Amino acid sequence: MGGALSRVERPDGTVLGDLALDEAGLIQSAHFEVQVFQNGEVLSQEVPDGTKVFYTQGRVDYTLSKTGIRSTYHYDSSTQILLFVDSDDFRADYYPDGSLKEFWSKPDQKRSFYEGGLLTRILTSEGAE
């Protein structure tokens, strides 16, 4: 970025990102993240929107939003490819390439289907398309 400061990582795992500097180079705004490490591996982090992300063996295990919604990540045991994410509010299924396959909104029972990253159809709880 042309030599401009954009991110600061401290030895304790604290990260300041998306820095906005004034003409004098003083930080005017930044997003704050906290990462927890053990034996060189990230165990968890808190991202700017307040979501806490928890890792197991280097991949996301689950997230916890600041409103308390837990989303659990499920992987294929042999390929380690993300299969789906499940929470109280939604379930999202993924193709092997990582693109979204289906999104199910649990409160309104609406299901959205995708192919090649594009929405192909929506089913309502009454079965209407």
Tab-separated table of N, CA and C in Angstrom:
chain	number	residue	atom	x	y	z
A	1	MET	N	0.835	-1.201	0.000
A	1	MET	CA	0.000	0.000	0.000
A	1	MET	C	0.871	1.253	0.000
A	2	GLY	N	1.907	1.307	-0.813
A	2	GLY	CA	2.700	2.514	-0.923
A	2	GLY	C	3.414	2.898	0.353
A	3	GLY	N	3.712	1.931	1.220
A	3	GLY	CA	4.426	2.229	2.438
A	3	GLY	C	3.551	2.752	3.564
A	4	ALA	N	2.244	2.830	3.366
A	4	ALA	CA	1.346	3.335	4.410
A	4	ALA	C	1.049	2.226	5.422
A	5	LEU	N	0.993	2.588	6.673
A	5	LEU	CA	0.667	1.648	7.742
A	5	LEU	C	-0.803	1.256	7.616
A	6	SER	N	-1.086	-0.071	7.585
A	6	SER	CA	-2.472	-0.512	7.467
A	6	SER	C	-2.864	-1.509	8.545
A	7	ARG	N	-1.857	-2.095	9.239
A	7	ARG	CA	-2.141	-3.127	10.233
A	7	ARG	C	-0.987	-3.172	11.231
A	8	VAL	N	-1.325	-3.381	12.503
A	8	VAL	CA	-0.315	-3.510	13.547
A	8	VAL	C	-0.605	-4.794	14.317
A	9	GLU	N	0.398	-5.670	14.411
A	9	GLU	CA	0.285	-6.888	15.211
A	9	GLU	C	1.239	-6.772	16.386
A	10	ARG	N	0.697	-6.934	17.591
A	10	ARG	CA	1.520	-6.848	18.793
A	10	ARG	C	1.922	-8.241	19.247
A	11	PRO	N	2.992	-8.371	20.013
A	11	PRO	CA	3.447	-9.683	20.481
A	11	PRO	C	2.405	-10.445	21.302
A	12	ASP	N	1.476	-9.740	21.955
A	12	ASP	CA	0.455	-10.411	22.766
A	12	ASP	C	-0.718	-10.919	21.935
A	13	GLY	N	-0.665	-10.773	20.592
A	13	GLY	CA	-1.739	-11.249	19.735
A	13	GLY	C	-2.751	-10.185	19.378
A	14	THR	N	-2.666	-9.024	19.994
A	14	THR	CA	-3.587	-7.934	19.682
A	14	THR	C	-3.295	-7.431	18.271
A	15	VAL	N	-4.346	-7.233	17.486
A	15	VAL	CA	-4.189	-6.757	16.112
A	15	VAL	C	-5.051	-5.518	15.916
A	16	LEU	N	-4.440	-4.470	15.372
A	16	LEU	CA	-5.185	-3.295	14.921
A	16	LEU	C	-5.178	-3.344	13.405
A	17	GLY	N	-6.364	-3.312	12.805
A	17	GLY	CA	-6.463	-3.379	11.352
A	17	GLY	C	-7.311	-2.264	10.811
A	18	ASP	N	-7.361	-2.154	9.488
A	18	ASP	CA	-8.142	-1.118	8.800
A	18	ASP	C	-7.834	0.259	9.383
A	19	LEU	N	-6.568	0.556	9.503
A	19	LEU	CA	-6.154	1.825	10.097
A	19	LEU	C	-6.443	2.994	9.158
A	20	ALA	N	-6.949	4.067	9.717
A	20	ALA	CA	-7.123	5.325	8.987
A	20	ALA	C	-6.205	6.345	9.639
A	21	LEU	N	-5.290	6.903	8.835
A	21	LEU	CA	-4.306	7.856	9.345
A	21	LEU	C	-4.611	9.254	8.822
A	22	ASP	N	-4.262	10.264	9.619
A	22	ASP	CA	-4.391	11.645	9.128
A	22	ASP	C	-3.107	12.033	8.386
A	23	GLU	N	-3.018	13.281	7.931
A	23	GLU	CA	-1.860	13.736	7.149
A	23	GLU	C	-0.549	13.619	7.926
A	24	ALA	N	-0.624	13.720	9.245
A	24	ALA	CA	0.572	13.635	10.083
A	24	ALA	C	0.958	12.184	10.392
A	25	GLY	N	0.144	11.225	9.920
A	25	GLY	CA	0.434	9.823	10.175
A	25	GLY	C	-0.102	9.308	11.484
A	26	LEU	N	-0.961	10.067	12.158
A	26	LEU	CA	-1.553	9.634	13.420
A	26	LEU	C	-2.804	8.801	13.149
A	27	ILE	N	-2.994	7.748	13.942
A	27	ILE	CA	-4.155	6.867	13.773
A	27	ILE	C	-5.421	7.617	14.161
A	28	GLN	N	-6.365	7.658	13.233
A	28	GLN	CA	-7.658	8.300	13.485
A	28	GLN	C	-8.735	7.272	13.823
A	29	SER	N	-8.660	6.088	13.225
A	29	SER	CA	-9.589	5.008	13.546
A	29	SER	C	-8.927	3.677	13.202
A	30	ALA	N	-9.400	2.611	13.857
A	30	ALA	CA	-8.855	1.277	13.624
A	30	ALA	C	-9.859	0.249	14.130
A	31	HIS	N	-9.781	-0.941	13.569
A	31	HIS	CA	-10.554	-2.076	14.075
A	31	HIS	C	-9.625	-2.867	14.979
A	32	PHE	N	-10.164	-3.390	16.059
A	32	PHE	CA	-9.382	-4.065	17.083
A	32	PHE	C	-9.739	-5.542	17.087
A	33	GLU	N	-8.732	-6.395	17.048
A	33	GLU	CA	-8.930	-7.833	17.149
A	33	GLU	C	-8.055	-8.369	18.272
A	34	VAL	N	-8.551	-9.401	18.937
A	34	VAL	CA	-7.748	-10.080	19.949
A	34	VAL	C	-7.625	-11.536	19.527
A	35	GLN	N	-6.394	-12.036	19.494
A	35	GLN	CA	-6.153	-13.432	19.177
A	35	GLN	C	-5.517	-14.108	20.375
A	36	VAL	N	-5.933	-15.348	20.628
A	36	VAL	CA	-5.380	-16.139	21.714
A	36	VAL	C	-4.573	-17.270	21.082
A	37	PHE	N	-3.291	-17.361	21.464
A	37	PHE	CA	-2.378	-18.367	20.929
A	37	PHE	C	-1.994	-19.370	21.997
A	38	GLN	N	-1.682	-20.594	21.543
A	38	GLN	CA	-1.068	-21.597	22.411
A	38	GLN	C	-0.145	-22.435	21.533
A	39	ASN	N	1.106	-22.543	21.917
A	39	ASN	CA	2.102	-23.291	21.146
A	39	ASN	C	2.143	-22.853	19.689
A	40	GLY	N	2.024	-21.553	19.435
A	40	GLY	CA	2.097	-21.013	18.091
A	40	GLY	C	0.844	-21.158	17.258
A	41	GLU	N	-0.209	-21.698	17.824
A	41	GLU	CA	-1.459	-21.921	17.099
A	41	GLU	C	-2.535	-20.971	17.628
A	42	VAL	N	-3.316	-20.381	16.719
A	42	VAL	CA	-4.418	-19.510	17.130
A	42	VAL	C	-5.545	-20.384	17.671
A	43	LEU	N	-5.944	-20.131	18.911
A	43	LEU	CA	-7.065	-20.861	19.517
A	43	LEU	C	-8.381	-20.129	19.304
A	44	SER	N	-8.320	-18.786	19.372
A	44	SER	CA	-9.541	-18.006	19.193
A	44	SER	C	-9.171	-16.583	18.838
A	45	GLN	N	-10.163	-15.865	18.338
A	45	GLN	CA	-9.988	-14.445	18.088
A	45	GLN	C	-11.336	-13.767	18.146
A	46	GLU	N	-11.302	-12.490	18.459
A	46	GLU	CA	-12.509	-11.670	18.440
A	46	GLU	C	-12.335	-10.673	17.311
A	47	VAL	N	-13.311	-10.649	16.395
A	47	VAL	CA	-13.223	-9.785	15.221
A	47	VAL	C	-13.992	-8.486	15.471
A	48	PRO	N	-13.809	-7.471	14.604
A	48	PRO	CA	-14.372	-6.146	14.887
A	48	PRO	C	-15.873	-6.091	15.170
A	49	ASP	N	-16.680	-6.999	14.588
A	49	ASP	CA	-18.123	-6.940	14.857
A	49	ASP	C	-18.504	-7.586	16.183
A	50	GLY	N	-17.499	-8.066	16.941
A	50	GLY	CA	-17.753	-8.667	18.247
A	50	GLY	C	-17.890	-10.175	18.219
A	51	THR	N	-17.868	-10.780	17.034
A	51	THR	CA	-17.956	-12.232	16.916
A	51	THR	C	-16.670	-12.864	17.436
A	52	LYS	N	-16.814	-13.929	18.205
A	52	LYS	CA	-15.668	-14.698	18.688
A	52	LYS	C	-15.557	-15.948	17.823
A	53	VAL	N	-14.355	-16.199	17.320
A	53	VAL	CA	-14.086	-17.327	16.436
A	53	VAL	C	-13.156	-18.285	17.174
A	54	PHE	N	-13.545	-19.560	17.248
A	54	PHE	CA	-12.765	-20.575	17.960
A	54	PHE	C	-12.247	-21.600	16.958
A	55	TYR	N	-10.974	-21.959	17.103
A	55	TYR	CA	-10.298	-22.840	16.152
A	55	TYR	C	-9.893	-24.150	16.805
A	56	THR	N	-9.861	-25.212	15.993
A	56	THR	CA	-9.291	-26.493	16.388
A	56	THR	C	-8.398	-26.937	15.245
A	57	GLN	N	-7.158	-27.196	15.520
A	57	GLN	CA	-6.168	-27.635	14.533
A	57	GLN	C	-6.143	-26.719	13.307
A	58	GLY	N	-6.218	-25.416	13.545
A	58	GLY	CA	-6.061	-24.443	12.487
A	58	GLY	C	-7.285	-24.132	11.651
A	59	ARG	N	-8.414	-24.721	11.950
A	59	ARG	CA	-9.626	-24.410	11.190
A	59	ARG	C	-10.741	-23.990	12.150
A	60	VAL	N	-11.708	-23.254	11.625
A	60	VAL	CA	-12.793	-22.749	12.457
A	60	VAL	C	-13.606	-23.927	12.990
A	61	ASP	N	-13.784	-23.962	14.305
A	61	ASP	CA	-14.612	-24.980	14.956
A	61	ASP	C	-16.023	-24.427	15.150
A	62	TYR	N	-16.112	-23.230	15.739
A	62	TYR	CA	-17.408	-22.572	15.890
A	62	TYR	C	-17.199	-21.084	16.102
A	63	THR	N	-18.272	-20.331	15.884
A	63	THR	CA	-18.268	-18.901	16.167
A	63	THR	C	-19.379	-18.603	17.156
A	64	LEU	N	-19.218	-17.512	17.870
A	64	LEU	CA	-20.217	-17.065	18.830
A	64	LEU	C	-20.405	-15.571	18.607
A	65	SER	N	-21.610	-15.194	18.129
A	65	SER	CA	-21.863	-13.779	17.854
A	65	SER	C	-22.032	-13.031	19.168
A	66	LYS	N	-21.951	-11.708	19.104
A	66	LYS	CA	-22.100	-10.937	20.343
A	66	LYS	C	-23.523	-11.010	20.873
A	67	THR	N	-24.472	-11.495	20.060
A	67	THR	CA	-25.846	-11.705	20.541
A	67	THR	C	-26.052	-13.126	21.055
A	68	GLY	N	-24.961	-13.942	21.050
A	68	GLY	CA	-25.027	-15.276	21.637
A	68	GLY	C	-25.375	-16.393	20.677
A	69	ILE	N	-25.437	-16.125	19.376
A	69	ILE	CA	-25.762	-17.179	18.409
A	69	ILE	C	-24.491	-17.962	18.087
A	70	ARG	N	-24.557	-19.264	18.316
A	70	ARG	CA	-23.419	-20.157	18.049
A	70	ARG	C	-23.608	-20.807	16.687
A	71	SER	N	-22.558	-20.777	15.877
A	71	SER	CA	-22.551	-21.433	14.572
A	71	SER	C	-21.421	-22.454	14.576
A	72	THR	N	-21.766	-23.721	14.323
A	72	THR	CA	-20.801	-24.811	14.358
A	72	THR	C	-20.419	-25.209	12.931
A	73	TYR	N	-19.129	-25.393	12.696
A	73	TYR	CA	-18.607	-25.726	11.376
A	73	TYR	C	-18.326	-27.226	11.305
A	74	HIS	N	-18.764	-27.876	10.224
A	74	HIS	CA	-18.605	-29.315	10.053
A	74	HIS	C	-17.796	-29.583	8.786
A	75	TYR	N	-16.789	-30.467	8.895
A	75	TYR	CA	-15.861	-30.746	7.804
A	75	TYR	C	-15.889	-32.224	7.457
A	76	ASP	N	-15.568	-32.539	6.194
A	76	ASP	CA	-15.370	-33.914	5.769
A	76	ASP	C	-14.116	-34.427	6.467
A	77	SER	N	-14.195	-35.577	7.130
A	77	SER	CA	-13.068	-36.059	7.940
A	77	SER	C	-11.863	-36.472	7.106
A	78	SER	N	-12.061	-36.875	5.872
A	78	SER	CA	-10.911	-37.299	5.071
A	78	SER	C	-10.300	-36.152	4.267
A	79	THR	N	-11.122	-35.250	3.738
A	79	THR	CA	-10.592	-34.171	2.894
A	79	THR	C	-10.432	-32.854	3.641
A	80	GLN	N	-11.065	-32.737	4.812
A	80	GLN	CA	-11.051	-31.516	5.616
A	80	GLN	C	-11.751	-30.348	4.920
A	81	ILE	N	-12.583	-30.637	3.920
A	81	ILE	CA	-13.337	-29.604	3.213
A	81	ILE	C	-14.592	-29.282	4.021
A	82	LEU	N	-14.903	-27.976	4.121
A	82	LEU	CA	-16.092	-27.544	4.844
A	82	LEU	C	-17.340	-28.094	4.155
A	83	LEU	N	-18.190	-28.782	4.912
A	83	LEU	CA	-19.435	-29.328	4.390
A	83	LEU	C	-20.611	-28.403	4.673
A	84	PHE	N	-20.753	-27.993	5.957
A	84	PHE	CA	-21.862	-27.114	6.316
A	84	PHE	C	-21.589	-26.389	7.616
A	85	VAL	N	-22.348	-25.293	7.814
A	85	VAL	CA	-22.323	-24.520	9.049
A	85	VAL	C	-23.739	-24.549	9.584
A	86	ASP	N	-23.890	-24.829	10.876
A	86	ASP	CA	-25.219	-24.969	11.477
A	86	ASP	C	-25.324	-24.092	12.721
A	87	SER	N	-26.465	-23.393	12.855
A	87	SER	CA	-26.735	-22.589	14.047
A	87	SER	C	-28.219	-22.661	14.352
A	88	ASP	N	-28.638	-21.967	15.397
A	88	ASP	CA	-30.059	-21.907	15.730
A	88	ASP	C	-30.850	-21.177	14.655
A	89	ASP	N	-30.204	-20.235	13.968
A	89	ASP	CA	-30.884	-19.389	12.983
A	89	ASP	C	-30.805	-19.888	11.553
A	90	PHE	N	-29.756	-20.636	11.210
A	90	PHE	CA	-29.573	-21.028	9.816
A	90	PHE	C	-28.728	-22.285	9.694
A	91	ARG	N	-28.759	-22.836	8.488
A	91	ARG	CA	-27.816	-23.881	8.077
A	91	ARG	C	-27.367	-23.518	6.666
A	92	ALA	N	-26.064	-23.583	6.433
A	92	ALA	CA	-25.505	-23.294	5.114
A	92	ALA	C	-24.681	-24.495	4.669
A	93	ASP	N	-25.021	-25.058	3.501
A	93	ASP	CA	-24.287	-26.188	2.927
A	93	ASP	C	-23.394	-25.677	1.806
A	94	TYR	N	-22.227	-26.304	1.651
A	94	TYR	CA	-21.229	-25.839	0.687
A	94	TYR	C	-20.837	-26.933	-0.288
A	95	TYR	N	-20.506	-26.526	-1.526
A	95	TYR	CA	-19.912	-27.419	-2.511
A	95	TYR	C	-18.446	-27.643	-2.131
A	96	PRO	N	-17.809	-28.703	-2.681
A	96	PRO	CA	-16.388	-28.950	-2.370
A	96	PRO	C	-15.454	-27.789	-2.717
A	97	ASP	N	-15.852	-26.931	-3.668
A	97	ASP	CA	-14.994	-25.785	-4.015
A	97	ASP	C	-15.147	-24.617	-3.048
A	98	GLY	N	-16.014	-24.783	-2.041
A	98	GLY	CA	-16.210	-23.747	-1.033
A	98	GLY	C	-17.334	-22.784	-1.333
A	99	SER	N	-17.957	-22.901	-2.488
A	99	SER	CA	-19.070	-22.001	-2.810
A	99	SER	C	-20.353	-22.491	-2.144
A	100	LEU	N	-21.242	-21.552	-1.887
A	100	LEU	CA	-22.507	-21.850	-1.203
A	100	LEU	C	-23.408	-22.711	-2.075
A	101	LYS	N	-23.970	-23.749	-1.498
A	101	LYS	CA	-24.878	-24.665	-2.196
A	101	LYS	C	-26.327	-24.394	-1.794
A	102	GLU	N	-26.570	-24.312	-0.472
A	102	GLU	CA	-27.933	-24.091	0.030
A	102	GLU	C	-27.868	-23.313	1.338
A	103	PHE	N	-28.806	-22.387	1.507
A	103	PHE	CA	-28.925	-21.631	2.743
A	103	PHE	C	-30.350	-21.801	3.252
A	104	TRP	N	-30.488	-22.271	4.489
A	104	TRP	CA	-31.795	-22.510	5.081
A	104	TRP	C	-31.964	-21.560	6.253
A	105	SER	N	-32.911	-20.639	6.137
A	105	SER	CA	-33.240	-19.728	7.223
A	105	SER	C	-34.248	-20.445	8.119
A	106	LYS	N	-33.827	-20.812	9.318
A	106	LYS	CA	-34.682	-21.615	10.190
A	106	LYS	C	-35.920	-20.875	10.710
A	107	PRO	N	-35.818	-19.583	11.089
A	107	PRO	CA	-37.017	-18.917	11.614
A	107	PRO	C	-38.190	-18.868	10.624
A	108	ASP	N	-37.899	-18.569	9.356
A	108	ASP	CA	-39.001	-18.484	8.377
A	108	ASP	C	-39.061	-19.689	7.448
A	109	GLN	N	-38.187	-20.681	7.666
A	109	GLN	CA	-38.165	-21.924	6.891
A	109	GLN	C	-37.944	-21.704	5.394
A	110	LYS	N	-37.303	-20.604	5.023
A	110	LYS	CA	-37.027	-20.330	3.612
A	110	LYS	C	-35.687	-20.956	3.239
A	111	ARG	N	-35.673	-21.639	2.070
A	111	ARG	CA	-34.451	-22.276	1.580
A	111	ARG	C	-34.049	-21.635	0.261
A	112	SER	N	-32.769	-21.261	0.179
A	112	SER	CA	-32.229	-20.662	-1.037
A	112	SER	C	-31.171	-21.601	-1.596
A	113	PHE	N	-31.228	-21.844	-2.912
A	113	PHE	CA	-30.317	-22.775	-3.579
A	113	PHE	C	-29.414	-22.013	-4.548
A	114	TYR	N	-28.154	-22.456	-4.624
A	114	TYR	CA	-27.144	-21.761	-5.420
A	114	TYR	C	-26.400	-22.742	-6.316
A	115	GLU	N	-25.978	-22.252	-7.464
A	115	GLU	CA	-25.092	-22.987	-8.362
A	115	GLU	C	-24.096	-22.001	-8.938
A	116	GLY	N	-22.822	-22.357	-8.869
A	116	GLY	CA	-21.786	-21.478	-9.398
A	116	GLY	C	-21.760	-20.114	-8.735
A	117	GLY	N	-22.174	-20.060	-7.472
A	117	GLY	CA	-22.181	-18.800	-6.735
A	117	GLY	C	-23.395	-17.931	-6.996
A	118	LEU	N	-24.324	-18.411	-7.827
A	118	LEU	CA	-25.521	-17.630	-8.161
A	118	LEU	C	-26.773	-18.272	-7.595
A	119	LEU	N	-27.673	-17.456	-7.113
A	119	LEU	CA	-28.958	-17.923	-6.599
A	119	LEU	C	-29.775	-18.504	-7.746
A	120	THR	N	-30.249	-19.760	-7.592
A	120	THR	CA	-31.027	-20.405	-8.657
A	120	THR	C	-32.502	-20.535	-8.314
A	121	ARG	N	-32.833	-20.678	-7.026
A	121	ARG	CA	-34.245	-20.735	-6.633
A	121	ARG	C	-34.388	-20.552	-5.134
A	122	ILE	N	-35.598	-20.191	-4.749
A	122	ILE	CA	-35.949	-20.009	-3.335
A	122	ILE	C	-37.224	-20.785	-3.084
A	123	LEU	N	-37.266	-21.550	-2.002
A	123	LEU	CA	-38.455	-22.263	-1.574
A	123	LEU	C	-38.925	-21.683	-0.244
A	124	THR	N	-40.200	-21.311	-0.179
A	124	THR	CA	-40.769	-20.815	1.076
A	124	THR	C	-41.237	-21.993	1.917
A	125	SER	N	-41.656	-21.736	3.142
A	125	SER	CA	-42.123	-22.800	4.027
A	125	SER	C	-43.364	-23.489	3.472
A	126	GLU	N	-44.118	-22.812	2.609
A	126	GLU	CA	-45.312	-23.396	1.987
A	126	GLU	C	-44.950	-24.184	0.730
A	127	GLY	N	-43.677	-24.188	0.354
A	127	GLY	CA	-43.249	-24.926	-0.819
A	127	GLY	C	-43.279	-24.107	-2.098
A	128	ALA	N	-43.677	-22.829	-2.013
A	128	ALA	CA	-43.731	-21.977	-3.200
A	128	ALA	C	-42.329	-21.583	-3.638
A	129	GLU	N	-42.183	-21.428	-4.963
A	129	GLU	CA	-40.890	-20.989	-5.509
A	129	GLU	C	-40.980	-19.562	-5.941
